[in-house]
PDB file of C-alpha atoms in Angstrom:
ATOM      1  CA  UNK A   1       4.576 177.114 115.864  1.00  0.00           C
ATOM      2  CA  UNK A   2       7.248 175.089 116.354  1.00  0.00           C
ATOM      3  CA  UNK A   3       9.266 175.573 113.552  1.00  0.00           C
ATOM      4  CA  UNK A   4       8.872 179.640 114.222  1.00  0.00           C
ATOM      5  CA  UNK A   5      10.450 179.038 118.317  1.00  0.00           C
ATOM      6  CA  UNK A   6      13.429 177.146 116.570  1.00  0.00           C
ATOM      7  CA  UNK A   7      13.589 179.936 113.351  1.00  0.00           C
ATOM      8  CA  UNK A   8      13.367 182.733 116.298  1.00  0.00           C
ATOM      9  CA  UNK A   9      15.792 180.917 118.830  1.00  0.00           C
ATOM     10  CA  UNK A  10      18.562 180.290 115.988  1.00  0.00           C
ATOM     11  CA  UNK A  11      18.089 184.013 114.802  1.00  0.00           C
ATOM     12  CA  UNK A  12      18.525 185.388 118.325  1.00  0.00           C
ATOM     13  CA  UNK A  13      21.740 183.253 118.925  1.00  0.00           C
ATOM     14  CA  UNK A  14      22.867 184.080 115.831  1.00  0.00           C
ATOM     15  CA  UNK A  15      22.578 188.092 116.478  1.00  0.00           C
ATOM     16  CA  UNK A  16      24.146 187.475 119.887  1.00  0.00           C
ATOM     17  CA  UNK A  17      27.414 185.899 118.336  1.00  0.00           C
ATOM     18  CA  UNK A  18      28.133 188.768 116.134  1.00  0.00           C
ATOM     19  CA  UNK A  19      30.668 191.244 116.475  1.00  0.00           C
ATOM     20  CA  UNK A  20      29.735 194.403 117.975  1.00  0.00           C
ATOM     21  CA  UNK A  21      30.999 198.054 116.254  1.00  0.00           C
ATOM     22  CA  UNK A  22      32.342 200.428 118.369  1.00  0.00           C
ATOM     23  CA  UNK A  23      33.649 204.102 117.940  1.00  0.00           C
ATOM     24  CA  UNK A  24      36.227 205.912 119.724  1.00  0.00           C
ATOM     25  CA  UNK A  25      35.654 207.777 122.086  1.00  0.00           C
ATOM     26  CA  UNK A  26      38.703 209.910 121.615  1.00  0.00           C
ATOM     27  CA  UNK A  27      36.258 213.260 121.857  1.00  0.00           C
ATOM     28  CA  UNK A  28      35.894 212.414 125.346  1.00  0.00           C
ATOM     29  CA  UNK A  29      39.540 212.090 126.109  1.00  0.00           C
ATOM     30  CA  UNK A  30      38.958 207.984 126.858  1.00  0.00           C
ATOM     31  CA  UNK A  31      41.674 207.015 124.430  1.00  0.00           C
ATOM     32  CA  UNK A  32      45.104 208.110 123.751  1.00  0.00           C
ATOM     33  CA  UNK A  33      47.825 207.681 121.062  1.00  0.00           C
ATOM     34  CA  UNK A  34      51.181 208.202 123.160  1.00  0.00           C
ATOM     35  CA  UNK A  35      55.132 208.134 122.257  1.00  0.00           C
ATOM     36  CA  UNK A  36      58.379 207.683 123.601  1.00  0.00           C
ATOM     37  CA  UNK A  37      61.790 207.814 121.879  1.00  0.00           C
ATOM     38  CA  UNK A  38      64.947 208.517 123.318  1.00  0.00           C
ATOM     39  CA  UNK A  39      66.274 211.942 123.220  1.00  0.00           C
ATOM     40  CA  UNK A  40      70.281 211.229 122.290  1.00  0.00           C
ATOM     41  CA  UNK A  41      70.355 208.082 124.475  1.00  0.00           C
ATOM     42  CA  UNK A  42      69.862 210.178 127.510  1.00  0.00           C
ATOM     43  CA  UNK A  43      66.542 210.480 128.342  1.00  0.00           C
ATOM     44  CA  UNK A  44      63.173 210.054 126.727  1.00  0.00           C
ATOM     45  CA  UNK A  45      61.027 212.047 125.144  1.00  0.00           C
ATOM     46  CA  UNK A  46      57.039 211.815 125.567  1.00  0.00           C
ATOM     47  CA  UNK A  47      54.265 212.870 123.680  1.00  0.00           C
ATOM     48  CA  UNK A  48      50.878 212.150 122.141  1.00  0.00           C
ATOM     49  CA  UNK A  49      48.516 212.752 119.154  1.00  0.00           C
ATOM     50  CA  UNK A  50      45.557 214.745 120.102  1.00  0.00           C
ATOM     51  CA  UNK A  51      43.281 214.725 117.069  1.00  0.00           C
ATOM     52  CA  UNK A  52      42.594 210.997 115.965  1.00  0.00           C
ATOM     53  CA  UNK A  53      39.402 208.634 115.599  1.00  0.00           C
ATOM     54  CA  UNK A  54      38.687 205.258 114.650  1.00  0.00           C
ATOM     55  CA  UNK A  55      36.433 202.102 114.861  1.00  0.00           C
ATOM     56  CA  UNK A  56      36.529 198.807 115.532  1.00  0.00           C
ATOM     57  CA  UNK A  57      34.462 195.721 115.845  1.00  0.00           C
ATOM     58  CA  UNK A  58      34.854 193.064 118.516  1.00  0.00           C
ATOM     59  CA  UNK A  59      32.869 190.190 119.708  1.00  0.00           C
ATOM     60  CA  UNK A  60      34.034 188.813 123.267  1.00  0.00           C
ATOM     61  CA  UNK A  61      33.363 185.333 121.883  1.00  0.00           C
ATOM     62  CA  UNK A  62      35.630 185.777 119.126  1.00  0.00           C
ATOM     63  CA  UNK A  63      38.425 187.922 119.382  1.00  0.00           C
ATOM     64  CA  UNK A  64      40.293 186.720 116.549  1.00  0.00           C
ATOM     65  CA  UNK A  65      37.279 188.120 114.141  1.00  0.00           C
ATOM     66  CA  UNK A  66      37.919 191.735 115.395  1.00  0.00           C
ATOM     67  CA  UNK A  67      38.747 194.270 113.201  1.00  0.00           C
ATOM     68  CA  UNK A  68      40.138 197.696 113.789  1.00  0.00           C
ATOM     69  CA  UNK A  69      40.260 200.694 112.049  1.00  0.00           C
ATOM     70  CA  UNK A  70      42.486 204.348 113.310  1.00  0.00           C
ATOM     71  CA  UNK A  71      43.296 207.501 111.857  1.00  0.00           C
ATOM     72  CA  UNK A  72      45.378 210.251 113.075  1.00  0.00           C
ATOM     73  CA  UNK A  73      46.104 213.682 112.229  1.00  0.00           C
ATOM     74  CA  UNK A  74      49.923 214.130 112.289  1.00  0.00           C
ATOM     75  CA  UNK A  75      49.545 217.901 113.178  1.00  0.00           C
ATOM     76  CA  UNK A  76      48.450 217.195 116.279  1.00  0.00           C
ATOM     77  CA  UNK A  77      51.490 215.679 117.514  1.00  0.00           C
ATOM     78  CA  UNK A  78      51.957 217.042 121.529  1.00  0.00           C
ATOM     79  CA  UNK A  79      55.386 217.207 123.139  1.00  0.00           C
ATOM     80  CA  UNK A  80      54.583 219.640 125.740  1.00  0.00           C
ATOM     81  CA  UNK A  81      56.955 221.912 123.831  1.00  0.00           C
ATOM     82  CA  UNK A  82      56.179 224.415 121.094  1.00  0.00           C
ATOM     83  CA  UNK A  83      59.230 224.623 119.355  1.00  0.00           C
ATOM     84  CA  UNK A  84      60.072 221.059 119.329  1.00  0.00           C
ATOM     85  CA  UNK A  85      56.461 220.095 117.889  1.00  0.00           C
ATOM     86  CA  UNK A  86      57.039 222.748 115.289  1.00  0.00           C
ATOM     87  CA  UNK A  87      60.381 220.472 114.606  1.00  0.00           C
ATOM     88  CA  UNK A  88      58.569 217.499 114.547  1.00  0.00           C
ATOM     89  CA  UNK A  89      55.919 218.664 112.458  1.00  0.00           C
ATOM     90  CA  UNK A  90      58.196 219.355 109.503  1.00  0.00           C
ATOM     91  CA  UNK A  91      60.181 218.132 106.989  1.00  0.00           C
ATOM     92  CA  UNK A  92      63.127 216.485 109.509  1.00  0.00           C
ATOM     93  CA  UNK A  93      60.084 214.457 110.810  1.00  0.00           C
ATOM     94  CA  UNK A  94      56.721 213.875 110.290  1.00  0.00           C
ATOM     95  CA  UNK A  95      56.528 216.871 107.113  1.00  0.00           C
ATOM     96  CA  UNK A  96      52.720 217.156 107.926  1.00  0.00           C
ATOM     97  CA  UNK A  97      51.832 219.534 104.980  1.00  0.00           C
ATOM     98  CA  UNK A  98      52.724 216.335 102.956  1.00  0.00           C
ATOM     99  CA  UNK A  99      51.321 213.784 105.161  1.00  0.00           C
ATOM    100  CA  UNK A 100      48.480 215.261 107.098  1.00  0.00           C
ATOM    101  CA  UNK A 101      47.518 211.640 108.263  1.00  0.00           C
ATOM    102  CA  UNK A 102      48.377 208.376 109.089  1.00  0.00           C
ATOM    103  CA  UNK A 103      46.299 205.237 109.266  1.00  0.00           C
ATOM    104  CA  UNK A 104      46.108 201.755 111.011  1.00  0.00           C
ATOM    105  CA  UNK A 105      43.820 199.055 109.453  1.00  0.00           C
ATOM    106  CA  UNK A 106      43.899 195.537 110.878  1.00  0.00           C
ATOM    107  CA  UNK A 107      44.293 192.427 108.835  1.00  0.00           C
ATOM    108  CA  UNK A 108      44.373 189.725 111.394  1.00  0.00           C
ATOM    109  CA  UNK A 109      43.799 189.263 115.006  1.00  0.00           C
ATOM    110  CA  UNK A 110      45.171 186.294 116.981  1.00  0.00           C
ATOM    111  CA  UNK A 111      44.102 185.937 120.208  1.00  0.00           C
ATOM    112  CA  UNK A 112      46.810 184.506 122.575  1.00  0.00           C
ATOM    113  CA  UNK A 113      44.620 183.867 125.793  1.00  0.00           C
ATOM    114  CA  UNK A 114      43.591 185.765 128.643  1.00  0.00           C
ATOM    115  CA  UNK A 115      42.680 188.980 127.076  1.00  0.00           C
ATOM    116  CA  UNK A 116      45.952 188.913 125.125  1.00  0.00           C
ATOM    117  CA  UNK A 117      46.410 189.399 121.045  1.00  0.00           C
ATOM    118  CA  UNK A 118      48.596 190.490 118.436  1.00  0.00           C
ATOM    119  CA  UNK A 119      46.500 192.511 116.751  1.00  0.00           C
ATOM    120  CA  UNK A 120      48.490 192.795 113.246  1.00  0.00           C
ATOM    121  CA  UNK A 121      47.607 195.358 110.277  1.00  0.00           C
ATOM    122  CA  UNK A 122      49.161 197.990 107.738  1.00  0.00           C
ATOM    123  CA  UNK A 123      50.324 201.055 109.355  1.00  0.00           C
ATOM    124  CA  UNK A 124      50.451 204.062 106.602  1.00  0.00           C
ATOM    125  CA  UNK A 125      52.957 206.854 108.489  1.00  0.00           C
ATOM    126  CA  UNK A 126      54.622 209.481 106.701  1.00  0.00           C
ATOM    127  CA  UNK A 127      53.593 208.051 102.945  1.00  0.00           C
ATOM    128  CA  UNK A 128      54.346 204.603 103.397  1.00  0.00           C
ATOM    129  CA  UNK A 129      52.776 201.541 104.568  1.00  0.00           C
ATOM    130  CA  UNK A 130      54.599 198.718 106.424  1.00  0.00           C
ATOM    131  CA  UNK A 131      52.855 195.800 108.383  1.00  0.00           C
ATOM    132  CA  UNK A 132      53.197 196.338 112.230  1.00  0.00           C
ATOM    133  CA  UNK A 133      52.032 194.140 115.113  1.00  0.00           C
ATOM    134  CA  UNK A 134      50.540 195.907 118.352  1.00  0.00           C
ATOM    135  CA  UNK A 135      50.674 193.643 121.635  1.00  0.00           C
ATOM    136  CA  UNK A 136      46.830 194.318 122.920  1.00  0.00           C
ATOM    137  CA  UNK A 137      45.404 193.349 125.756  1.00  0.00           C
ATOM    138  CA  UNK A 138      41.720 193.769 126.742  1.00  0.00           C
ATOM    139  CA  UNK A 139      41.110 195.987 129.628  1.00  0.00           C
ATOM    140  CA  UNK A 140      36.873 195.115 129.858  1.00  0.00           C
ATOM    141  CA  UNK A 141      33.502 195.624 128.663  1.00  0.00           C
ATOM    142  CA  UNK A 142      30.455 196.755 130.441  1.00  0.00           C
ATOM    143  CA  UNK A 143      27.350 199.174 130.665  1.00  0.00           C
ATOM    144  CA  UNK A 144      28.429 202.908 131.807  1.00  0.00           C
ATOM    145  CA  UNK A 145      26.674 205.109 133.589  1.00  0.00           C
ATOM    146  CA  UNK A 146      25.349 206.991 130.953  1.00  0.00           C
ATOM    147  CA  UNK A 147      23.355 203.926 129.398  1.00  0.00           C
ATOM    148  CA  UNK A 148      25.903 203.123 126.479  1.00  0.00           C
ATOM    149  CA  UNK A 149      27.977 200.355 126.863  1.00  0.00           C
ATOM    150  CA  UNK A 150      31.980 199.888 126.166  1.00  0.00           C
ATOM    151  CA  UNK A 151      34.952 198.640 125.732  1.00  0.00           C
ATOM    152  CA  UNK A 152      38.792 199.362 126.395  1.00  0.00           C
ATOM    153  CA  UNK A 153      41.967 197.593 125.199  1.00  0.00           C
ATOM    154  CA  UNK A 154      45.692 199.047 125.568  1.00  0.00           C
ATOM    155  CA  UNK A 155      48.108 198.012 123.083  1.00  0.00           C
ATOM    156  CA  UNK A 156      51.908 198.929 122.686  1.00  0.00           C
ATOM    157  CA  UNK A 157      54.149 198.323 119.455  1.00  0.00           C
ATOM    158  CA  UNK A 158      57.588 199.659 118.359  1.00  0.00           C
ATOM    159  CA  UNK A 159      58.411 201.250 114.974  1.00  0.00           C
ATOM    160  CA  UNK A 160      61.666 201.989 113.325  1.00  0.00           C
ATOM    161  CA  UNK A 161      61.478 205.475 111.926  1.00  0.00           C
ATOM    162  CA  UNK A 162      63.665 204.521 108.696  1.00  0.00           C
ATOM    163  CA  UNK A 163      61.120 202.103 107.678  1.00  0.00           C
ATOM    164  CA  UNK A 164      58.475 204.767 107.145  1.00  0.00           C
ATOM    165  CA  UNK A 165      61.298 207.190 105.363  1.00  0.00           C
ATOM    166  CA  UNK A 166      62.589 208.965 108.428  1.00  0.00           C
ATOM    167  CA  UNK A 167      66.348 209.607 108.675  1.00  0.00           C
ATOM    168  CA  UNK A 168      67.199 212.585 110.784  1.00  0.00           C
ATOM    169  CA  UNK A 169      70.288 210.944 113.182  1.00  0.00           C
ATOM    170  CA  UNK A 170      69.495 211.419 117.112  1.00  0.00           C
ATOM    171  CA  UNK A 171      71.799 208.958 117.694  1.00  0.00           C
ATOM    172  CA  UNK A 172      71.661 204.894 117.581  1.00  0.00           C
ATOM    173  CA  UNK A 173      69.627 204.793 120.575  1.00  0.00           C
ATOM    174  CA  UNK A 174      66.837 207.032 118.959  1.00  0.00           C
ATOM    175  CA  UNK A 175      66.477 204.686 115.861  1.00  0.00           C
ATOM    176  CA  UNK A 176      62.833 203.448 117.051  1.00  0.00           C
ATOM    177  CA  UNK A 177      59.681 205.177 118.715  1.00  0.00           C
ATOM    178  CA  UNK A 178      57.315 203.184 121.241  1.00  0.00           C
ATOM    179  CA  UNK A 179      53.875 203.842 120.785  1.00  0.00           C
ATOM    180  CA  UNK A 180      51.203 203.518 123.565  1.00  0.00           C
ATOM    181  CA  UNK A 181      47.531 203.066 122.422  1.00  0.00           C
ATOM    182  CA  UNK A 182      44.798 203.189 124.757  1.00  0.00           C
ATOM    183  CA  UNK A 183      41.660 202.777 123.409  1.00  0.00           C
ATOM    184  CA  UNK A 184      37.764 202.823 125.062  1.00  0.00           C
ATOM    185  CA  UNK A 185      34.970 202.171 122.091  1.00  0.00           C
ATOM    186  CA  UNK A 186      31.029 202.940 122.820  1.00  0.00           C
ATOM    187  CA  UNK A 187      28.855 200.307 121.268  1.00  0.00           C
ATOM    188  CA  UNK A 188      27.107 201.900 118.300  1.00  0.00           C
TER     189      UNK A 188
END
């Protein structure tokens, strides 16, 4: 009998240390993929994706084991202007009829204290794939009121768009794009 308690206790603590999967909730409008660049060194320019979904895996115990995983479909882009997104979507930009998608897949996490990682991984945007590094920060966990239970993070990172094959000249100060993830999982 004894033997079983100890089996039973180390399985239980064992289970309680794992990593938890989590998915998205982007059909619920709890995460967002947003953007800023500057428009001619003037002003900036805002938008978001609208269609995207993804998955990760985190474990509050150890952060550095998490592992993330995003998609998003490019022809969703949102500038709150028709003709510009029609720019955007093509071949100046983000050519969506050849690159429908792009993709985020972490390869390492390190956690930096106080809800605070780099959470580093290939980024595959506009048919290539660089390494990028998003500056995360956990936002909490918890039950909601529906009887799930989640977890948020924001993150923000900067890309240059000639190092995924993007040349069209705005201007030096419209060399890079800031993106803005914020990101609320439901344990699965």
């Amino acid at each position: 009998m004894k033997k079983l308690t100890l089996a039973l206790a180390a399985a239980l603590s064992m289970s309680s240390v794992q990593a938890a999967d989590y998915v998205i909730d982007s059909k619920g409008a709890h995460a967002s993929i947003n953007f800023k660049i500057q428009h001619l060194g003037y002003s900036w320019l805002t938008g978001r994706f609208n269609d995207f979904e993804g998955t990760f895996s985190y474990d509050n115990e150890k952060p550095s084991d998490a592992n993330i995983m995003v998609n998003i479909t490019t022809d969703s882009i949102d500038s709150n202007h028709a003709e510009r997104d029609k720019h955007l979507k093509g071949d100046d930009f983000l050519d969506v009829d050849e690159y429908p998608s792009a993709k985020f897949v972490s390869t390492k996490i390190v956690e930096k204290g106080d809800g605070m990682m780099d959470v580093m991984g290939d980024f595959t945007f506009h048919g290539v794939t660089k390494p990028i590094t998003i500056n995360a920060k956990k936002i909490g966990e918890g039950k909601d009121p529906w009887g799930g239970y989640r977890a948020g993070f924001m993150g923000t990172t900067v890309i240059a768009l000639k190092d995924f094959g993007i040349d069209y000249d705005l201007g030096p100060a419209s060399q890079t794009v800031e993106l803005e993830l914020h990101v609320e999982g439901v344990k699965q």
